Amino acid sequence: MKPDQSSVEPLLKVTPAGIYCAAGGFFIDPKTAVSRAVITHAHADHFSPGCAQYICSASTAPLLRHRLSTQSPIVPLQFHEPIKLGATTVTLIPAGHILGSAQVRIESDDSVWCVTGDYYPTATKTCEPFESVTCDTLITESTFAHPFFCWPNEEQVAAQIDQWWQANQADGIASFIYAYALGKAQRVLGLLNPNRGPIYVTRQVDEINQLYRQGGISLPEAPVWSMKFGLEAWPKGLFILQPSARYRQPFPFAGHYRTAFASGWMLDGQEAAKRRVDTGFVLSDHADSQQLLQSVIASKATQVFTVHGYADLFAEKLNSLGIQSTRWHLPDEHELDHPNPAA
C-alpha cells in the first residue's frame, strides 16, 4: 500500500534550472546547463546547450545533436525502455508532438509521476503516436487549454491548403507557407499533394527533412529552391519556409507570392494580420482544450500540475472536476501572449 502522498517528499520540484528530480539526480528540459538532462524533444525551448549528459528518445537523438552547439554525450533510449537513475526508474513514452517527442514517466518506491512535455493525442504521419500514461501525479502542458481552441481534422486542413495552392497557381503566384522548421514543416509537407505542383523548402527545413527521412518518416520530394528550377516553376510551386524567413527571404526572388502561416494560433482570425501573412491554416502539434482534458482524465492522476499557456485556467477547470490541480511557474516562462483568443 502506498503512503499518503502528502506525507512524502515530492518526486519532482521546480528549481531555477527547471524541473528537478533529486531522487534520480536529473533535470527534465532544463533551462540552463546541468549535469544530467532528460529531454522530452528537440525544440530549442526544451533543452539547454552545455549539459554534461543528455538522455532522450532514440528518434530525438539525431535531431538534438543537429541543434546542439556542444559534443556532450547523448544517451538514446527506445520508447518503453526503462533506465535506472538513482532511486528512480525512468521510461520514455511517445508524446505525438514531433518526431521522437516523449513523455517522461518516473517511478519511485512511493509513486509514479509523468511529465508530458508537449503532446498531441491524434496520430499523424510524421511522428510516433501518443500513448496515455497512468500515473499518480501528472505535469501537463496547457498551451491551448482555453475552450476556444478546438482543432479541425487534418483532412480539412489539407483540403484548404490544396485549394489555396490551386487558386494561387491560377493567378500565376507562388505559395509560401511559414511553419516551424522542426515538426510543423514536416507535418505540412506530409499533407501536400505532390501531384499539384513542385514543392520547395529552405536549407534549414531541408536539413530537418533529411533527419526525418533517416528516422523512417516518408515525405514527398522537396528540394531547396534555386534558380536552376527555372522561372516557369516559381508560380506553380508551394514553398515551406521557417517563420524567420518572413523578414529575410532565404533564396532569390523570382516573382510574386502569397503567404500563409500554419499554427494552432491561426484559429484566432486576427493572427494572420499579426504575423504579416495573407492567410492562416489551423494546424497544431499541441493538444486542444478537449484533448488536454481527456488526456488528464485518462492518466487517472490524483494530482496535476499545469504549465505553459492557459495553465491557470486549466488548473481551475480540473479543480472544478475534483482533480487536485495547481499551476507551476517554470523558470523563464513568459506570461501568455494571447489572454483572450475569442475576443
mmCIF file of C-alpha atoms in Angstrom:
data_model
loop_
_atom_site.group_PDB
_atom_site.id
_atom_site.type_symbol
_atom_site.label_atom_id
_atom_site.label_comp_id
_atom_site.label_asym_id
_atom_site.label_seq_id
_atom_site.Cartn_x
_atom_site.Cartn_y
_atom_site.Cartn_z
ATOM 1 C CA MET A 1 0.000 0.000 0.000
ATOM 2 C CA LYS A 2 1.346 3.422 -0.979
ATOM 3 C CA PRO A 3 1.778 6.033 1.764
ATOM 4 C CA ASP A 4 -0.242 9.211 1.825
ATOM 5 C CA GLN A 5 1.321 11.378 -0.906
ATOM 6 C CA SER A 6 1.080 14.451 1.301
ATOM 7 C CA SER A 7 3.468 12.843 3.793
ATOM 8 C CA VAL A 8 6.326 12.126 1.367
ATOM 9 C CA GLU A 9 8.844 14.379 -0.365
ATOM 10 C CA PRO A 10 7.595 15.346 -3.857
ATOM 11 C CA LEU A 11 9.385 13.359 -6.532
ATOM 12 C CA LEU A 12 9.744 16.456 -8.733
ATOM 13 C CA LYS A 13 10.075 20.137 -7.924
ATOM 14 C CA VAL A 14 10.676 23.401 -9.764
ATOM 15 C CA THR A 15 14.138 24.947 -9.362
ATOM 16 C CA PRO A 16 15.828 27.906 -11.091
ATOM 17 C CA ALA A 17 17.245 25.411 -13.600
ATOM 18 C CA GLY A 18 13.882 23.759 -14.277
ATOM 19 C CA ILE A 19 12.082 20.613 -13.156
ATOM 20 C CA TYR A 20 14.376 18.566 -10.904
ATOM 21 C CA CYS A 21 14.242 15.032 -9.559
ATOM 22 C CA ALA A 22 16.510 14.787 -6.504
ATOM 23 C CA ALA A 23 15.893 11.053 -6.092
ATOM 24 C CA GLY A 24 17.122 10.443 -9.645
ATOM 25 C CA GLY A 25 19.698 13.210 -9.902
ATOM 26 C CA PHE A 26 18.378 14.669 -13.157
ATOM 27 C CA PHE A 27 16.538 17.638 -14.640
ATOM 28 C CA ILE A 28 13.768 17.483 -17.245
ATOM 29 C CA ASP A 29 14.085 20.007 -20.101
ATOM 30 C CA PRO A 30 16.462 22.239 -18.087
ATOM 31 C CA LYS A 31 16.710 25.965 -18.712
ATOM 32 C CA THR A 32 20.464 26.058 -18.022
ATOM 33 C CA ALA A 33 23.380 23.646 -18.378
ATOM 34 C CA VAL A 34 23.152 20.843 -15.800
ATOM 35 C CA SER A 35 24.981 17.576 -15.116
ATOM 36 C CA ARG A 36 22.200 15.269 -16.390
ATOM 37 C CA ALA A 37 19.246 16.314 -18.550
ATOM 38 C CA VAL A 38 16.283 14.210 -19.627
ATOM 39 C CA ILE A 39 14.935 15.853 -22.798
ATOM 40 C CA THR A 40 11.334 15.480 -23.972
ATOM 41 C CA HIS A 41 12.030 16.646 -27.538
ATOM 42 C CA ALA A 42 14.384 18.707 -29.687
ATOM 43 C CA HIS A 43 12.598 22.076 -29.815
ATOM 44 C CA ALA A 44 15.014 24.736 -28.594
ATOM 45 C CA ASP A 45 12.888 25.782 -25.606
ATOM 46 C CA HIS A 46 13.120 22.255 -24.168
ATOM 47 C CA PHE A 47 16.878 21.851 -23.867
ATOM 48 C CA SER A 48 19.909 23.895 -22.929
ATOM 49 C CA PRO A 49 23.376 23.571 -24.506
ATOM 50 C CA GLY A 50 26.319 22.597 -22.335
ATOM 51 C CA CYS A 51 24.799 19.823 -20.230
ATOM 52 C CA ALA A 52 27.237 17.074 -19.224
ATOM 53 C CA GLN A 53 24.811 14.377 -20.364
ATOM 54 C CA TYR A 54 21.545 14.226 -22.310
ATOM 55 C CA ILE A 55 19.031 11.388 -22.138
ATOM 56 C CA CYS A 56 16.349 11.332 -24.834
ATOM 57 C CA SER A 57 14.463 9.043 -27.173
ATOM 58 C CA ALA A 58 16.390 7.336 -29.958
ATOM 59 C CA SER A 59 14.392 9.347 -32.519
ATOM 60 C CA THR A 60 15.210 12.624 -30.768
ATOM 61 C CA ALA A 61 18.954 11.966 -30.522
ATOM 62 C CA PRO A 62 19.880 12.901 -34.150
ATOM 63 C CA LEU A 63 17.660 15.995 -34.011
ATOM 64 C CA LEU A 64 19.154 17.059 -30.683
ATOM 65 C CA ARG A 65 22.697 16.545 -31.943
ATOM 66 C CA HIS A 66 21.875 18.636 -35.028
ATOM 67 C CA ARG A 67 20.748 21.509 -32.818
ATOM 68 C CA LEU A 68 23.376 21.339 -30.071
ATOM 69 C CA SER A 69 26.470 23.503 -30.184
ATOM 70 C CA THR A 70 28.378 21.066 -27.924
ATOM 71 C CA GLN A 71 29.531 17.462 -28.207
ATOM 72 C CA SER A 72 28.127 16.388 -24.844
ATOM 73 C CA PRO A 73 27.226 12.689 -24.575
ATOM 74 C CA ILE A 74 23.711 11.766 -25.675
ATOM 75 C CA VAL A 75 22.148 8.601 -24.272
ATOM 76 C CA PRO A 76 19.397 7.421 -26.666
ATOM 77 C CA LEU A 77 16.575 5.291 -25.262
ATOM 78 C CA GLN A 78 13.990 3.280 -27.101
ATOM 79 C CA PHE A 79 10.429 4.065 -26.093
ATOM 80 C CA HIS A 80 9.327 1.888 -23.158
ATOM 81 C CA GLU A 81 12.984 1.033 -22.365
ATOM 82 C CA PRO A 82 13.432 1.687 -18.608
ATOM 83 C CA ILE A 83 16.622 3.205 -17.245
ATOM 84 C CA LYS A 84 17.618 3.302 -13.583
ATOM 85 C CA LEU A 85 18.568 6.797 -12.429
ATOM 86 C CA GLY A 86 19.377 6.959 -8.731
ATOM 87 C CA ALA A 87 16.412 5.701 -6.746
ATOM 88 C CA THR A 88 14.049 6.068 -9.718
ATOM 89 C CA THR A 89 13.198 4.242 -12.912
ATOM 90 C CA VAL A 90 12.657 6.485 -15.932
ATOM 91 C CA THR A 91 10.798 5.422 -19.062
ATOM 92 C CA LEU A 92 10.072 7.468 -22.167
ATOM 93 C CA ILE A 93 6.587 7.175 -23.703
ATOM 94 C CA PRO A 94 5.582 8.653 -27.106
ATOM 95 C CA ALA A 95 4.016 12.128 -26.899
ATOM 96 C CA GLY A 96 2.882 12.548 -30.535
ATOM 97 C CA HIS A 97 4.168 16.153 -30.740
ATOM 98 C CA ILE A 98 7.075 15.837 -33.199
ATOM 99 C CA LEU A 99 9.395 13.009 -34.210
ATOM 100 C CA GLY A 100 10.894 11.496 -31.053
ATOM 101 C CA SER A 101 8.842 13.576 -28.621
ATOM 102 C CA ALA A 102 8.437 11.817 -25.293
ATOM 103 C CA GLN A 103 6.579 11.914 -22.032
ATOM 104 C CA VAL A 104 8.818 11.165 -19.068
ATOM 105 C CA ARG A 105 7.483 8.542 -16.659
ATOM 106 C CA ILE A 106 9.342 8.485 -13.320
ATOM 107 C CA GLU A 107 8.717 5.695 -10.838
ATOM 108 C CA SER A 108 9.959 5.538 -7.254
ATOM 109 C CA ASP A 109 9.089 3.265 -4.342
ATOM 110 C CA ASP A 110 6.337 5.692 -3.341
ATOM 111 C CA SER A 111 4.711 6.938 -6.513
ATOM 112 C CA VAL A 112 4.638 7.331 -10.285
ATOM 113 C CA TRP A 113 4.934 10.806 -11.850
ATOM 114 C CA CYS A 114 4.727 11.784 -15.509
ATOM 115 C CA VAL A 115 5.894 14.934 -17.300
ATOM 116 C CA THR A 116 4.072 15.199 -20.621
ATOM 117 C CA GLY A 117 6.275 17.764 -22.339
ATOM 118 C CA ASP A 118 4.358 18.969 -25.396
ATOM 119 C CA TYR A 119 1.917 16.402 -26.724
ATOM 120 C CA TYR A 120 -0.675 15.749 -29.422
ATOM 121 C CA PRO A 121 -3.043 12.801 -28.899
ATOM 122 C CA THR A 122 -4.189 12.391 -32.521
ATOM 123 C CA ALA A 123 -1.958 10.201 -34.712
ATOM 124 C CA THR A 124 -0.166 11.924 -37.608
ATOM 125 C CA LYS A 125 2.058 10.721 -40.461
ATOM 126 C CA THR A 126 5.229 12.349 -39.177
ATOM 127 C CA CYS A 127 5.869 11.023 -35.659
ATOM 128 C CA GLU A 128 5.230 8.218 -33.220
ATOM 129 C CA PRO A 129 1.612 8.244 -31.940
ATOM 130 C CA PHE A 130 0.788 9.478 -28.434
ATOM 131 C CA GLU A 131 0.265 6.908 -25.694
ATOM 132 C CA SER A 132 -1.579 7.618 -22.452
ATOM 133 C CA VAL A 133 0.408 7.183 -19.232
ATOM 134 C CA THR A 134 -1.254 6.116 -15.990
ATOM 135 C CA CYS A 135 0.315 7.864 -13.004
ATOM 136 C CA ASP A 136 -0.276 9.326 -9.555
ATOM 137 C CA THR A 137 0.922 12.839 -10.413
ATOM 138 C CA LEU A 138 0.868 14.454 -13.844
ATOM 139 C CA ILE A 139 2.700 17.573 -15.023
ATOM 140 C CA THR A 140 0.872 18.617 -18.185
ATOM 141 C CA GLU A 141 1.334 21.376 -20.705
ATOM 142 C CA SER A 142 -1.664 23.712 -21.110
ATOM 143 C CA THR A 143 -0.712 25.729 -24.185
ATOM 144 C CA PHE A 144 -4.173 25.602 -25.779
ATOM 145 C CA ALA A 145 -6.304 24.813 -22.721
ATOM 146 C CA HIS A 146 -8.759 27.660 -23.343
ATOM 147 C CA PRO A 147 -12.085 26.126 -24.519
ATOM 148 C CA PHE A 148 -11.906 28.358 -27.613
ATOM 149 C CA PHE A 149 -9.302 26.011 -29.068
ATOM 150 C CA CYS A 150 -10.811 23.049 -30.915
ATOM 151 C CA TRP A 151 -8.853 21.779 -33.904
ATOM 152 C CA PRO A 152 -10.327 20.922 -37.309
ATOM 153 C CA ASN A 153 -9.391 17.492 -38.595
ATOM 154 C CA GLU A 154 -6.266 17.115 -40.681
ATOM 155 C CA GLU A 155 -8.156 16.241 -43.861
ATOM 156 C CA GLN A 156 -9.986 19.586 -43.742
ATOM 157 C CA VAL A 157 -6.733 21.483 -43.377
ATOM 158 C CA ALA A 158 -5.091 19.524 -46.203
ATOM 159 C CA ALA A 159 -8.034 20.379 -48.485
ATOM 160 C CA GLN A 160 -7.830 24.073 -47.542
ATOM 161 C CA ILE A 161 -4.117 24.180 -48.334
ATOM 162 C CA ASP A 162 -4.653 22.405 -51.660
ATOM 163 C CA GLN A 163 -7.440 24.794 -52.700
ATOM 164 C CA TRP A 164 -5.329 27.824 -51.758
ATOM 165 C CA TRP A 165 -2.342 26.472 -53.684
ATOM 166 C CA GLN A 166 -4.520 25.760 -56.724
ATOM 167 C CA ALA A 167 -6.019 29.270 -56.658
ATOM 168 C CA ASN A 168 -2.558 30.834 -56.433
ATOM 169 C CA GLN A 169 -1.380 28.785 -59.403
ATOM 170 C CA ALA A 170 -4.369 30.017 -61.409
ATOM 171 C CA ASP A 171 -3.293 33.586 -60.607
ATOM 172 C CA GLY A 172 0.332 32.883 -61.539
ATOM 173 C CA ILE A 173 1.538 33.454 -57.957
ATOM 174 C CA ALA A 174 3.810 31.258 -55.815
ATOM 175 C CA SER A 175 2.526 29.891 -52.494
ATOM 176 C CA PHE A 176 4.605 30.444 -49.318
ATOM 177 C CA ILE A 177 3.696 28.612 -46.089
ATOM 178 C CA TYR A 178 5.627 29.573 -42.981
ATOM 179 C CA ALA A 179 5.997 26.723 -40.496
ATOM 180 C CA TYR A 180 8.494 25.880 -37.770
ATOM 181 C CA ALA A 181 11.452 24.081 -39.321
ATOM 182 C CA LEU A 182 11.297 21.172 -36.878
ATOM 183 C CA GLY A 183 7.985 19.350 -36.707
ATOM 184 C CA LYS A 184 5.457 21.666 -38.303
ATOM 185 C CA ALA A 185 7.226 21.941 -41.665
ATOM 186 C CA GLN A 186 7.291 18.151 -41.979
ATOM 187 C CA ARG A 187 3.649 17.948 -40.888
ATOM 188 C CA VAL A 188 2.667 20.417 -43.649
ATOM 189 C CA LEU A 189 4.796 18.558 -46.182
ATOM 190 C CA GLY A 190 3.039 15.310 -45.300
ATOM 191 C CA LEU A 191 -0.356 16.903 -46.048
ATOM 192 C CA LEU A 192 0.539 18.163 -49.522
ATOM 193 C CA ASN A 193 -0.492 16.622 -52.825
ATOM 194 C CA PRO A 194 2.784 16.363 -54.781
ATOM 195 C CA ASN A 195 0.799 15.986 -57.997
ATOM 196 C CA ARG A 196 -0.498 19.547 -57.559
ATOM 197 C CA GLY A 197 2.900 21.022 -58.381
ATOM 198 C CA PRO A 198 6.519 21.271 -57.274
ATOM 199 C CA ILE A 199 7.301 21.654 -53.568
ATOM 200 C CA TYR A 200 10.352 23.557 -52.357
ATOM 201 C CA VAL A 201 11.900 24.275 -48.971
ATOM 202 C CA THR A 202 14.675 26.317 -47.404
ATOM 203 C CA ARG A 203 18.030 24.859 -46.423
ATOM 204 C CA GLN A 204 17.041 24.873 -42.736
ATOM 205 C CA VAL A 205 13.860 22.912 -43.421
ATOM 206 C CA ASP A 206 15.667 20.516 -45.762
ATOM 207 C CA GLU A 207 18.203 19.606 -43.063
ATOM 208 C CA ILE A 208 15.397 18.549 -40.728
ATOM 209 C CA ASN A 209 13.573 16.758 -43.559
ATOM 210 C CA GLN A 210 16.665 14.615 -44.143
ATOM 211 C CA LEU A 211 16.783 13.639 -40.470
ATOM 212 C CA TYR A 212 13.092 12.738 -40.569
ATOM 213 C CA ARG A 213 13.650 10.528 -43.598
ATOM 214 C CA GLN A 214 16.596 8.867 -41.870
ATOM 215 C CA GLY A 215 14.241 8.283 -38.939
ATOM 216 C CA GLY A 216 11.855 6.337 -41.154
ATOM 217 C CA ILE A 217 9.336 9.086 -41.962
ATOM 218 C CA SER A 218 8.170 9.175 -45.589
ATOM 219 C CA LEU A 219 7.983 12.705 -47.017
ATOM 220 C CA PRO A 220 7.303 13.979 -50.565
ATOM 221 C CA GLU A 221 10.255 15.238 -52.566
ATOM 222 C CA ALA A 222 11.001 18.858 -51.647
ATOM 223 C CA PRO A 223 14.339 20.265 -52.808
ATOM 224 C CA VAL A 224 15.808 23.578 -51.735
ATOM 225 C CA TRP A 225 14.683 26.232 -54.199
ATOM 226 C CA SER A 226 17.220 27.727 -56.574
ATOM 227 C CA MET A 227 17.002 29.442 -59.931
ATOM 228 C CA LYS A 228 18.085 26.207 -61.635
ATOM 229 C CA PHE A 229 14.444 25.090 -61.470
ATOM 230 C CA GLY A 230 13.519 27.934 -63.826
ATOM 231 C CA LEU A 231 11.197 30.919 -63.636
ATOM 232 C CA GLU A 232 8.307 28.877 -65.015
ATOM 233 C CA ALA A 233 8.375 26.657 -61.894
ATOM 234 C CA TRP A 234 8.017 29.562 -59.455
ATOM 235 C CA PRO A 235 4.264 30.323 -59.832
ATOM 236 C CA LYS A 236 3.411 26.609 -59.745
ATOM 237 C CA GLY A 237 5.339 25.923 -56.570
ATOM 238 C CA LEU A 238 4.490 25.673 -52.903
ATOM 239 C CA PHE A 239 7.348 26.771 -50.648
ATOM 240 C CA ILE A 240 7.721 25.789 -46.976
ATOM 241 C CA LEU A 241 9.809 28.294 -45.040
ATOM 242 C CA GLN A 242 10.737 28.807 -41.378
ATOM 243 C CA PRO A 243 8.927 31.827 -39.795
ATOM 244 C CA SER A 244 12.079 33.974 -39.672
ATOM 245 C CA ALA A 245 12.061 33.951 -43.493
ATOM 246 C CA ARG A 246 9.174 36.434 -43.366
ATOM 247 C CA TYR A 247 11.770 39.115 -42.667
ATOM 248 C CA ARG A 248 14.699 37.841 -44.705
ATOM 249 C CA GLN A 249 13.916 35.782 -47.791
ATOM 250 C CA PRO A 250 16.406 32.891 -47.921
ATOM 251 C CA PHE A 251 16.552 32.427 -51.695
ATOM 252 C CA PRO A 252 16.467 34.515 -54.892
ATOM 253 C CA PHE A 253 13.244 36.373 -55.620
ATOM 254 C CA ALA A 254 11.633 35.064 -58.813
ATOM 255 C CA GLY A 255 8.155 36.572 -58.801
ATOM 256 C CA HIS A 256 5.119 37.391 -56.721
ATOM 257 C CA TYR A 257 3.827 35.129 -53.951
ATOM 258 C CA ARG A 258 1.062 34.836 -51.367
ATOM 259 C CA THR A 259 1.796 33.899 -47.788
ATOM 260 C CA ALA A 260 0.257 31.717 -45.093
ATOM 261 C CA PHE A 261 1.179 30.596 -41.592
ATOM 262 C CA ALA A 262 0.491 27.110 -40.182
ATOM 263 C CA SER A 263 -0.256 27.174 -36.448
ATOM 264 C CA GLY A 264 -2.928 26.447 -33.886
ATOM 265 C CA TRP A 265 -2.979 30.168 -33.107
ATOM 266 C CA MET A 266 -4.472 30.727 -36.581
ATOM 267 C CA LEU A 267 -7.841 29.737 -35.127
ATOM 268 C CA ASP A 268 -7.939 33.349 -33.938
ATOM 269 C CA GLY A 269 -8.890 35.339 -37.044
ATOM 270 C CA GLN A 270 -6.620 38.231 -36.052
ATOM 271 C CA GLU A 271 -3.443 36.157 -36.011
ATOM 272 C CA ALA A 272 -2.741 36.247 -39.753
ATOM 273 C CA ALA A 273 -2.553 40.041 -39.709
ATOM 274 C CA LYS A 274 -0.393 39.978 -36.561
ATOM 275 C CA ARG A 275 2.055 37.648 -38.270
ATOM 276 C CA ARG A 276 2.007 39.672 -41.506
ATOM 277 C CA VAL A 277 0.688 36.917 -43.755
ATOM 278 C CA ASP A 278 -2.249 36.731 -46.148
ATOM 279 C CA THR A 279 -3.967 33.761 -44.520
ATOM 280 C CA GLY A 280 -3.578 31.095 -41.864
ATOM 281 C CA PHE A 281 -4.067 27.355 -41.620
ATOM 282 C CA VAL A 282 -5.111 25.897 -38.265
ATOM 283 C CA LEU A 283 -2.573 23.161 -37.709
ATOM 284 C CA SER A 284 -1.195 22.416 -34.257
ATOM 285 C CA ASP A 285 1.128 19.808 -32.793
ATOM 286 C CA HIS A 286 -0.304 20.504 -29.317
ATOM 287 C CA ALA A 287 -3.458 19.090 -27.761
ATOM 288 C CA ASP A 288 -6.525 21.321 -27.918
ATOM 289 C CA SER A 289 -8.681 22.035 -24.858
ATOM 290 C CA GLN A 290 -10.758 18.849 -25.009
ATOM 291 C CA GLN A 291 -7.772 16.671 -25.817
ATOM 292 C CA LEU A 292 -5.936 18.082 -22.802
ATOM 293 C CA LEU A 293 -8.882 17.360 -20.543
ATOM 294 C CA GLN A 294 -9.386 13.846 -21.893
ATOM 295 C CA SER A 295 -5.677 13.080 -21.542
ATOM 296 C CA VAL A 296 -5.598 14.168 -17.898
ATOM 297 C CA ILE A 297 -8.663 12.063 -17.104
ATOM 298 C CA ALA A 298 -7.161 9.053 -18.919
ATOM 299 C CA SER A 299 -3.987 9.310 -16.807
ATOM 300 C CA LYS A 300 -6.032 8.674 -13.636
ATOM 301 C CA ALA A 301 -3.731 11.128 -11.855
ATOM 302 C CA THR A 302 -4.997 12.363 -8.483
ATOM 303 C CA GLN A 303 -2.653 15.362 -8.525
ATOM 304 C CA VAL A 304 -1.964 17.553 -11.548
ATOM 305 C CA PHE A 305 0.413 20.444 -12.130
ATOM 306 C CA THR A 306 -0.212 22.625 -15.194
ATOM 307 C CA VAL A 307 2.471 24.543 -17.119
ATOM 308 C CA HIS A 308 2.599 26.904 -20.102
ATOM 309 C CA GLY A 309 -0.181 28.754 -21.891
ATOM 310 C CA TYR A 310 -3.564 28.701 -20.155
ATOM 311 C CA ALA A 311 -2.175 26.913 -17.104
ATOM 312 C CA ASP A 312 -4.213 28.889 -14.544
ATOM 313 C CA LEU A 313 -7.455 28.378 -16.446
ATOM 314 C CA PHE A 314 -6.789 24.667 -16.917
ATOM 315 C CA ALA A 315 -5.988 24.159 -13.231
ATOM 316 C CA GLU A 316 -9.279 25.860 -12.314
ATOM 317 C CA LYS A 317 -11.156 23.573 -14.708
ATOM 318 C CA LEU A 318 -9.556 20.435 -13.302
ATOM 319 C CA ASN A 319 -10.230 21.508 -9.718
ATOM 320 C CA SER A 320 -13.891 22.046 -10.606
ATOM 321 C CA LEU A 321 -13.974 18.405 -11.705
ATOM 322 C CA GLY A 322 -12.499 17.221 -8.431
ATOM 323 C CA ILE A 323 -8.937 16.699 -9.715
ATOM 324 C CA GLN A 324 -6.459 18.423 -7.383
ATOM 325 C CA SER A 325 -4.576 20.833 -9.636
ATOM 326 C CA THR A 326 -2.061 23.665 -9.285
ATOM 327 C CA ARG A 327 -0.227 25.834 -11.783
ATOM 328 C CA TRP A 328 3.552 25.518 -11.819
ATOM 329 C CA HIS A 329 5.594 28.546 -12.904
ATOM 330 C CA LEU A 330 8.697 27.317 -14.709
ATOM 331 C CA PRO A 331 11.855 29.466 -14.969
ATOM 332 C CA ASP A 332 11.754 31.989 -17.823
ATOM 333 C CA GLU A 333 8.148 31.073 -18.593
ATOM 334 C CA HIS A 334 6.597 34.169 -20.141
ATOM 335 C CA GLU A 335 3.085 35.274 -19.362
ATOM 336 C CA LEU A 336 0.629 34.290 -22.072
ATOM 337 C CA ASP A 337 0.636 36.491 -25.172
ATOM 338 C CA HIS A 338 -2.951 35.520 -26.046
ATOM 339 C CA PRO A 339 -5.061 36.151 -22.915
ATOM 340 C CA ASN A 340 -8.422 36.196 -24.689
ATOM 341 C CA PRO A 341 -8.419 34.316 -28.019
ATOM 342 C CA ALA A 342 -12.170 34.700 -28.510
ATOM 343 C CA ALA A 343 -12.056 38.487 -28.412
#
